[in-house]
Amino acid sequence: MTAGNGRPATGGATPDATTGDTVAGVVRQWRAVHPDLDTAPMEIIGRVNRCAALLQQAEDAPLRRAGLSRPEFDLLGALRRTGHELTPSELARETFSSGAAVTKRLKTLTERGLVERRGDPRDRRVAHVRLTDSGRALVDGVLPEQLAYETSVLSVLAPEGQGELAGLLAELLGRLEGRLGGLRA
Amino acid sequence: MTAGNGRPATGGATPDATTGDTVAGVVRQWRAVHPDLDTAPMEIIGRVNRCAALLQQAEDAPLRRAGLSRPEFDLLGALRRTGHELTPSELARETFSSGAAVTKRLKTLTERGLVERRGDPRDRRVAHVRLTDSGRALVDGVLPEQLAYETSVLSVLAPEGQGELAGLLAELLGRLEGRLGGLRA
DNA sequence: AGCAGGTGTTTTACTCGTAAATCATAAGCA
DNA sequence: TGCTTATGATTTACGAGTAAAACACCTGCT
């Protein structure tokens, strides 16, 4: 899904006020071409992907102002919210990224003085990473702006709608993680 | 999204039945550290991102069996569902990707004999791209498998839940596209 | 002790996407 | 016509992520 990632499951189209969102238009096109197929999944998966892409693009703004990419912020955030040092492998698990990616990010974050590494005296293979004071200050400074921005973006939905959406997504995600996550474990 | 690419986890990245999804755990950690902040947006944005990541990973399987990446499938799908030729710029718009990316994908898809290019006699800058017979056959062969797979993945939600979720996402997406999409246009 | 195999981290080689520059052509206008 | 500006597409240079190999170190067995 990468939002990389994060492209519509079936492609996109131009938004049209009379049609609703772009995904609705795409689904209509598919149905016209393949009336026999059940296109219902596109209505969820296509929208999840497209929402993820749009939200990320929007969201990135406050972070960039702070000179951080989202993956970098995720890494710093993991250290901040857990409140203790983490090893590179733990960071990889926490941020759902590969060890190699973590290594690279740690390199630049260390150079920028946002995190520090400490060797483990017991096991010299492992490193312990922690936030520096300025790294912590950066996270604490950016987070409120980030949340405020997210709140304003989501305010296009009424509060009850937001609650319902969060609930449904939690249910979906919880079961996907149990099912798909379990496959890998 | 503060919860990251939807990548957070509670302390291990393993979902916990008593906790719900991984995002719930992350939000709890943030609240413990910053009790003053309104973390509600994470519950939606974090989950959207994480769902997108998990669904894409899952989804990729049927496509890869056909030797296609998702962006490639999106491009072929745009040609199939519109039913007519598209220029590279139209393809870029339809698939929400850059022109340069489309150029590269067209190159490999052309080499594989899945699409063909035709010059425009009126305006020699533009190219018209269409599916070859085998390109069309590939899309038509993969799409049903893809949809069946998506249906089975989403079946972790009850049908009414799926409908509600699709509706809420449509509302959110429609307004985001109107708001954020408008900024770029 | 010494070695086999395992684990944490980093490095290497590569893919893929993007932004910006470039190329080719069109369209408007003096 | 000949110039200027705009547009479609491609190329270039580069950044970021990944998988797999390499490296460093630990652990258990004999």
Coordinates of C-alpha atoms (C1' of nucleotides) in Angstrom, one line a residue:
Chain A
M1 CA 0.0 0.0 0.0
T2 CA 2.7 2.3 0.4
A3 CA 1.4 5.2 0.6
G4 CA 4.0 5.0 -1.0
N5 CA 2.7 5.0 -1.2
G6 CA -0.8 5.2 -1.0
R7 CA -2.4 5.1 -4.3
P8 CA -6.0 4.5 -5.1
A9 CA -6.6 0.8 -5.4
T10 CA -8.1 1.2 -8.9
G11 CA -6.7 4.4 -10.2
G12 CA -8.1 7.9 -10.0
A13 CA -10.1 10.5 -11.8
T14 CA -10.9 14.1 -11.5
P15 CA -13.2 15.1 -8.6
D16 CA -16.7 15.9 -9.7
A17 CA -19.2 17.6 -7.4
T18 CA -22.1 15.7 -8.8
T19 CA -20.3 12.3 -8.4
G20 CA -19.0 12.6 -4.9
D21 CA -15.4 11.5 -4.5
T22 CA -13.0 10.4 -7.2
V23 CA -13.3 6.7 -6.2
A24 CA -17.0 6.7 -6.9
G25 CA -16.3 7.7 -10.4
V26 CA -13.7 5.1 -10.9
V27 CA -16.0 2.4 -9.5
R28 CA -18.7 3.5 -11.9
Q29 CA -16.4 3.1 -14.8
W30 CA -15.4 -0.4 -13.8
R31 CA -19.0 -1.4 -13.4
A32 CA -19.8 -0.1 -16.8
V33 CA -17.1 -2.2 -18.3
H34 CA -17.5 -5.3 -16.1
P35 CA -21.1 -5.3 -14.8
D36 CA -20.7 -8.8 -13.5
L37 CA -18.0 -8.0 -11.0
D38 CA -18.6 -7.1 -7.4
T39 CA -16.8 -3.8 -7.0
A40 CA -17.7 -3.2 -3.4
P41 CA -14.2 -3.7 -2.0
M42 CA -13.0 -0.8 -4.1
E43 CA -15.3 1.5 -2.3
I44 CA -13.4 0.8 0.9
I45 CA -9.9 0.0 -0.2
G46 CA -9.7 2.6 -2.9
R47 CA -10.9 5.2 -0.5
V48 CA -8.5 4.2 2.3
N49 CA -5.6 4.5 0.0
R50 CA -6.6 7.7 -1.4
C51 CA -7.4 9.2 2.0
A52 CA -4.0 8.1 3.2
A53 CA -2.3 9.8 0.3
L54 CA -4.2 13.0 0.6
L55 CA -3.8 13.2 4.4
Q56 CA -0.1 12.5 4.2
Q57 CA 0.4 15.2 1.7
A58 CA -1.5 17.6 3.7
E59 CA 0.1 16.6 7.0
D60 CA 3.6 16.8 5.8
A61 CA 3.4 20.5 5.8
P62 CA 3.8 21.1 9.6
L63 CA 6.5 18.5 9.8
R64 CA 8.5 20.0 7.0
R65 CA 8.4 23.3 8.6
A66 CA 10.4 21.6 11.4
G67 CA 12.7 20.1 8.9
L68 CA 11.5 16.5 9.5
S69 CA 10.2 13.9 7.1
R70 CA 7.4 11.7 8.5
P71 CA 9.5 8.7 8.9
E72 CA 12.0 10.7 10.9
F73 CA 9.3 12.1 13.0
D74 CA 7.9 8.6 13.6
L75 CA 11.3 7.5 14.8
L76 CA 11.7 10.4 17.2
G77 CA 8.1 10.0 18.3
A78 CA 8.6 6.4 19.2
L79 CA 11.5 7.4 21.5
R80 CA 9.4 10.2 23.0
R81 CA 6.2 8.3 23.7
T82 CA 7.9 5.2 25.1
G83 CA 9.9 7.4 27.3
H84 CA 13.0 5.2 27.2
E85 CA 15.9 4.2 25.1
L86 CA 15.3 1.9 22.2
T87 CA 17.6 -0.3 20.1
P88 CA 17.6 0.0 16.3
S89 CA 15.6 -3.2 16.0
E90 CA 13.0 -2.0 18.4
L91 CA 12.8 1.2 16.5
A92 CA 12.3 -0.7 13.3
R93 CA 9.5 -2.7 14.9
E94 CA 7.9 0.4 16.4
T95 CA 8.0 2.4 13.1
F96 CA 7.2 -0.6 10.9
S97 CA 10.2 -0.1 8.8
S98 CA 13.3 -2.1 7.8
G99 CA 16.4 -2.2 9.9
A100 CA 18.4 -0.7 7.0
A101 CA 16.1 2.3 6.8
V102 CA 16.4 2.9 10.6
T103 CA 20.2 2.8 10.3
K104 CA 20.1 5.5 7.7
R105 CA 17.7 7.7 9.6
L106 CA 19.7 7.3 12.8
K107 CA 22.7 8.5 10.9
T108 CA 21.2 11.8 9.8
L109 CA 19.3 12.3 13.1
T110 CA 22.5 11.8 15.0
E111 CA 24.4 14.2 12.8
R112 CA 21.7 16.7 13.5
G113 CA 22.1 16.2 17.2
L114 CA 18.5 15.0 17.7
V115 CA 19.4 11.5 19.0
E116 CA 22.4 9.9 20.7
R117 CA 23.7 6.4 20.7
R118 CA 25.1 4.5 23.5
G119 CA 26.7 1.1 23.4
D120 CA 25.5 -1.8 25.5
P121 CA 28.3 -2.9 27.8
R122 CA 26.8 -6.4 28.1
D123 CA 26.2 -7.0 24.4
R124 CA 28.4 -5.0 22.2
R125 CA 26.3 -5.7 19.1
V126 CA 23.5 -3.6 20.3
A127 CA 23.1 0.1 20.4
H128 CA 20.8 2.1 22.6
V129 CA 19.3 5.2 21.1
R130 CA 17.8 8.1 23.0
L131 CA 16.6 11.6 22.3
T132 CA 18.9 14.5 23.1
D133 CA 17.4 17.5 24.8
S134 CA 17.0 19.2 21.5
G135 CA 15.4 16.2 19.9
R136 CA 12.9 16.0 22.7
A137 CA 12.2 19.7 22.5
L138 CA 11.7 19.4 18.7
V139 CA 9.2 16.6 19.1
D140 CA 7.3 18.4 21.9
G141 CA 7.3 21.6 19.8
V142 CA 6.0 20.0 16.6
L143 CA 3.4 17.6 18.1
P144 CA 0.9 20.2 19.2
E145 CA 1.0 21.9 15.8
Q146 CA 0.7 18.6 14.1
L147 CA -2.3 17.6 16.1
A148 CA -4.0 21.0 15.7
Y149 CA -3.5 20.7 11.9
E150 CA -4.9 17.2 11.8
T151 CA -7.9 18.3 13.9
S152 CA -8.6 21.1 11.4
V153 CA -8.3 18.8 8.4
L154 CA -10.6 16.2 10.0
S155 CA -13.1 18.9 10.9
V156 CA -14.7 18.4 7.5
L157 CA -16.5 15.5 9.2
A158 CA -19.0 16.1 12.0
P159 CA -17.8 14.9 15.5
E160 CA -20.1 12.0 15.5
G161 CA -18.9 11.0 12.1
Q162 CA -15.3 11.1 13.3
G163 CA -16.1 8.9 16.2
E164 CA -17.9 6.3 14.1
L165 CA -15.1 6.4 11.6
A166 CA -12.4 5.9 14.3
G167 CA -14.4 3.0 15.7
L168 CA -14.9 1.2 12.4
L169 CA -11.3 1.7 11.4
A170 CA -10.2 0.4 14.8
E171 CA -12.3 -2.7 14.3
L172 CA -11.0 -3.3 10.8
L173 CA -7.4 -2.6 11.8
G174 CA -7.6 -4.8 14.9
R175 CA -8.8 -7.7 12.8
L176 CA -6.4 -7.1 10.0
E177 CA -3.5 -7.0 12.4
G178 CA -4.6 -10.2 14.0
R179 CA -5.0 -11.8 10.6
L180 CA -2.4 -10.4 8.3
G181 CA 0.1 -9.6 11.0
G182 CA -0.2 -13.1 12.3
L183 CA 0.7 -14.5 9.0
R184 CA 4.1 -13.1 9.1
A185 CA 4.8 -13.8 12.8
Chain B
M1 CA -0.6 11.8 11.2
T2 CA 1.0 11.6 14.3
A3 CA 0.7 8.0 14.7
G4 CA 2.9 7.7 11.9
N5 CA 2.6 5.9 8.8
G6 CA 0.4 4.0 10.8
R7 CA 3.2 2.3 12.1
P8 CA 3.2 2.5 15.8
A9 CA 3.0 -0.2 18.3
T10 CA 2.6 -0.5 22.0
G11 CA 5.9 -1.8 23.0
G12 CA 6.2 -4.6 20.7
A13 CA 4.6 -4.4 17.4
T14 CA 2.3 -7.2 18.2
P15 CA -1.5 -6.6 18.4
D16 CA -3.0 -7.4 21.7
A17 CA -6.5 -8.6 22.0
T18 CA -7.2 -6.7 25.2
T19 CA -5.8 -3.5 23.7
G20 CA -7.5 -3.4 20.3
D21 CA -5.3 -2.3 17.5
T22 CA -1.7 -1.0 17.6
V23 CA -2.8 2.6 17.1
A24 CA -4.8 2.5 20.3
G25 CA -1.6 1.5 22.2
V26 CA 0.3 4.3 20.6
V27 CA -2.3 6.8 21.5
R28 CA -2.3 5.7 25.1
Q29 CA 1.4 6.2 25.2
W30 CA 1.1 9.7 23.9
R31 CA -1.6 10.5 26.3
A32 CA 0.5 9.3 29.2
V33 CA 3.3 11.6 28.2
H34 CA 1.2 14.6 27.1
P35 CA -2.1 14.4 28.9
D36 CA -2.9 17.9 27.8
L37 CA -3.0 17.2 24.1
D38 CA -6.1 16.2 22.1
T39 CA -5.0 13.0 20.5
A40 CA -8.3 12.3 18.7
P41 CA -7.0 12.9 15.2
M42 CA -4.5 10.1 15.6
E43 CA -7.3 7.7 16.1
I44 CA -8.4 8.4 12.5
I45 CA -5.3 9.4 10.7
G46 CA -3.0 6.8 12.3
R47 CA -5.5 4.1 11.5
V48 CA -6.1 5.2 7.9
N49 CA -2.4 5.1 7.3
R50 CA -1.9 1.8 9.0
C51 CA -4.9 0.2 7.2
A52 CA -3.6 1.5 3.9
A53 CA -0.2 -0.1 4.6
L54 CA -1.6 -3.4 5.7
L55 CA -4.1 -3.6 2.9
Q56 CA -1.5 -2.8 0.2
Q57 CA 0.8 -5.4 1.4
A58 CA -1.9 -7.9 1.4
E59 CA -3.2 -6.8 -1.9
D60 CA 0.0 -6.9 -3.7
A61 CA 0.0 -10.6 -3.7
P62 CA -2.5 -11.3 -6.5
L63 CA -0.9 -8.6 -8.6
R64 CA 2.6 -9.9 -8.2
R65 CA 1.4 -13.3 -9.3
A66 CA 0.6 -11.5 -12.6
G67 CA 4.0 -9.8 -12.7
L68 CA 2.5 -6.4 -12.1
S69 CA 3.2 -3.8 -9.4
R70 CA 0.3 -1.8 -8.2
P71 CA 1.3 1.4 -10.0
E72 CA 1.5 -0.6 -13.2
F73 CA -1.8 -2.1 -12.6
D74 CA -3.3 1.3 -11.9
L75 CA -2.0 2.5 -15.2
L76 CA -3.4 -0.4 -17.2
G77 CA -6.6 -0.2 -15.2
A78 CA -7.1 3.4 -16.1
L79 CA -6.9 2.5 -19.8
R80 CA -9.2 -0.4 -19.4
R81 CA -11.9 1.3 -17.4
T82 CA -12.1 4.5 -19.4
G83 CA -12.3 2.3 -22.5
H84 CA -10.3 4.6 -24.8
E85 CA -6.8 5.9 -25.4
L86 CA -5.2 8.2 -23.0
T87 CA -2.2 10.5 -23.3
P88 CA 0.7 10.3 -20.8
S89 CA -0.5 13.4 -19.0
E90 CA -4.0 12.0 -18.7
L91 CA -2.6 8.8 -17.3
A92 CA -0.6 10.8 -14.8
R93 CA -3.8 12.5 -13.6
E94 CA -5.8 9.3 -13.5
T95 CA -3.2 7.5 -11.5
F96 CA -2.2 10.4 -9.3
S97 CA 1.4 10.1 -10.2
S98 CA 4.1 12.3 -11.8
G99 CA 4.6 12.5 -15.6
A100 CA 8.1 11.2 -15.2
A101 CA 6.8 8.1 -13.4
V102 CA 4.3 7.5 -16.2
T103 CA 7.0 7.8 -18.8
K104 CA 9.1 5.1 -17.1
R105 CA 6.2 2.8 -16.6
L106 CA 5.1 3.2 -20.2
K107 CA 8.5 2.2 -21.3
T108 CA 8.5 -1.1 -19.5
L109 CA 4.8 -1.8 -20.2
T110 CA 5.5 -1.2 -23.9
E111 CA 8.5 -3.5 -23.9
R112 CA 6.3 -6.1 -22.4
G113 CA 3.8 -5.7 -25.1
L114 CA 0.9 -4.6 -22.8
V115 CA 0.4 -1.2 -24.2
E116 CA 1.0 0.6 -27.5
R117 CA 1.7 4.2 -28.4
R118 CA 0.4 6.1 -31.3
G119 CA 1.4 9.6 -32.3
D120 CA -1.0 12.4 -32.7
P121 CA -1.0 13.7 -36.3
R122 CA -2.5 17.1 -35.2
D123 CA -0.1 17.7 -32.3
R124 CA 3.1 15.9 -32.6
R125 CA 4.0 16.5 -29.0
V126 CA 1.4 14.2 -27.6
A127 CA 1.2 10.4 -27.6
H128 CA -1.9 8.3 -27.4
V129 CA -1.5 5.1 -25.3
R130 CA -3.8 2.1 -25.6
L131 CA -3.9 -1.4 -24.3
T132 CA -2.8 -4.2 -26.6
D133 CA -5.0 -7.3 -26.7
S134 CA -2.7 -9.1 -24.3
G135 CA -2.7 -6.0 -22.0
R136 CA -6.4 -6.1 -21.9
A137 CA -6.5 -9.8 -21.3
L138 CA -4.1 -9.4 -18.4
V139 CA -6.2 -6.8 -16.7
D140 CA -9.4 -8.7 -17.2
G141 CA -7.7 -11.8 -15.9
V142 CA -6.3 -10.2 -12.8
L143 CA -9.2 -8.0 -11.8
P144 CA -11.6 -10.7 -10.7
E145 CA -8.9 -12.4 -8.5
Q146 CA -8.0 -9.0 -7.1
L147 CA -11.6 -8.2 -6.2
A148 CA -12.2 -11.6 -4.7
Y149 CA -9.1 -11.3 -2.6
E150 CA -10.1 -7.9 -1.4
T151 CA -13.5 -9.1 -0.6
S152 CA -12.1 -11.9 1.6
V153 CA -9.8 -9.5 3.4
L154 CA -12.6 -7.1 4.1
S155 CA -14.9 -9.8 5.3
V156 CA -13.4 -9.4 8.8
L157 CA -16.0 -6.6 9.0
A158 CA -19.8 -7.3 8.9
P159 CA -21.5 -6.2 5.8
E160 CA -23.3 -3.3 7.5
G161 CA -20.0 -2.2 8.9
Q162 CA -18.5 -2.3 5.5
G163 CA -21.3 -0.1 4.2
E164 CA -21.0 2.4 7.0
L165 CA -17.2 2.6 6.6
A166 CA -17.5 3.1 2.8
G167 CA -20.0 5.9 3.4
L168 CA -17.9 7.7 6.0
L169 CA -14.8 7.4 3.9
A170 CA -16.6 8.7 0.9
E171 CA -17.8 11.7 2.9
L172 CA -14.3 12.4 4.2
L173 CA -12.6 11.8 0.9
G174 CA -15.1 14.0 -1.0
R175 CA -14.5 16.9 1.3
L176 CA -10.8 16.4 1.4
E177 CA -10.6 16.4 -2.4
G178 CA -12.7 19.5 -2.5
R179 CA -10.5 21.2 0.0
L180 CA -7.0 19.9 -0.4
G181 CA -7.3 19.0 -4.1
G182 CA -8.5 22.5 -4.7
L183 CA -5.4 23.9 -3.3
R184 CA -3.3 22.4 -6.0
A185 CA -5.6 22.9 -8.9
Chain C
dA1 C1' 38.9 -23.5 24.9
dG2 C1' 37.1 -23.7 20.4
dC3 C1' 33.7 -23.9 17.1
dA4 C1' 28.8 -23.8 15.1
dG5 C1' 25.1 -21.3 14.7
dG6 C1' 22.2 -17.4 15.9
dT7 C1' 21.2 -12.4 16.5
dG8 C1' 21.8 -7.1 16.1
dT9 C1' 23.4 -3.8 13.0
dT10 C1' 25.4 -2.0 9.0
dT11 C1' 26.8 -2.1 4.2
dT12 C1' 26.0 -2.9 -0.7
dA13 C1' 23.7 -3.0 -4.9
dC14 C1' 19.7 -1.9 -6.8
dT15 C1' 14.8 -0.1 -7.8
dC16 C1' 11.7 3.4 -8.1
dG17 C1' 9.9 7.9 -7.5
dT18 C1' 10.5 12.8 -7.8
dA19 C1' 11.9 17.8 -9.1
dA20 C1' 14.0 20.3 -12.3
dA21 C1' 16.1 20.9 -16.6
dT22 C1' 15.6 19.8 -21.4
dC23 C1' 13.6 18.8 -25.9
dA24 C1' 10.1 19.2 -29.3
dT25 C1' 6.3 21.3 -30.9
dA26 C1' 2.3 24.5 -30.9
dA27 C1' -0.1 28.9 -30.7
dG28 C1' -0.5 33.8 -30.3
dC29 C1' 1.0 38.0 -31.9
dA30 C1' 4.0 42.0 -33.7
Chain D
dT1 C1' 7.2 35.4 -41.2
dG2 C1' 9.7 35.3 -37.0
dC3 C1' 9.7 35.8 -32.1
dT4 C1' 7.9 34.7 -27.5
dT5 C1' 5.6 32.1 -24.5
dA6 C1' 3.1 27.8 -23.2
dT7 C1' 2.6 22.9 -23.1
dG8 C1' 3.4 17.6 -23.6
dA9 C1' 6.8 14.4 -22.9
dT10 C1' 11.3 12.8 -21.7
dT11 C1' 15.8 12.9 -19.6
dT12 C1' 18.9 13.8 -15.7
dA13 C1' 20.4 13.9 -11.1
dC14 C1' 19.4 12.6 -6.9
dG15 C1' 17.1 10.9 -2.5
dA16 C1' 15.1 7.2 0.0
dG17 C1' 13.8 2.5 0.7
dT18 C1' 14.6 -2.5 0.3
dA19 C1' 16.6 -7.3 0.2
dA20 C1' 20.4 -9.7 0.7
dA21 C1' 25.2 -10.0 2.0
dA22 C1' 28.5 -8.8 5.2
dC23 C1' 30.1 -7.9 9.8
dA24 C1' 30.5 -8.1 14.7
dC25 C1' 29.5 -10.3 18.5
dC26 C1' 27.1 -13.6 21.6
dT27 C1' 25.7 -18.4 23.2
dG28 C1' 25.6 -23.1 23.7
dC29 C1' 27.7 -27.4 22.9
dT30 C1' 31.5 -30.5 23.1

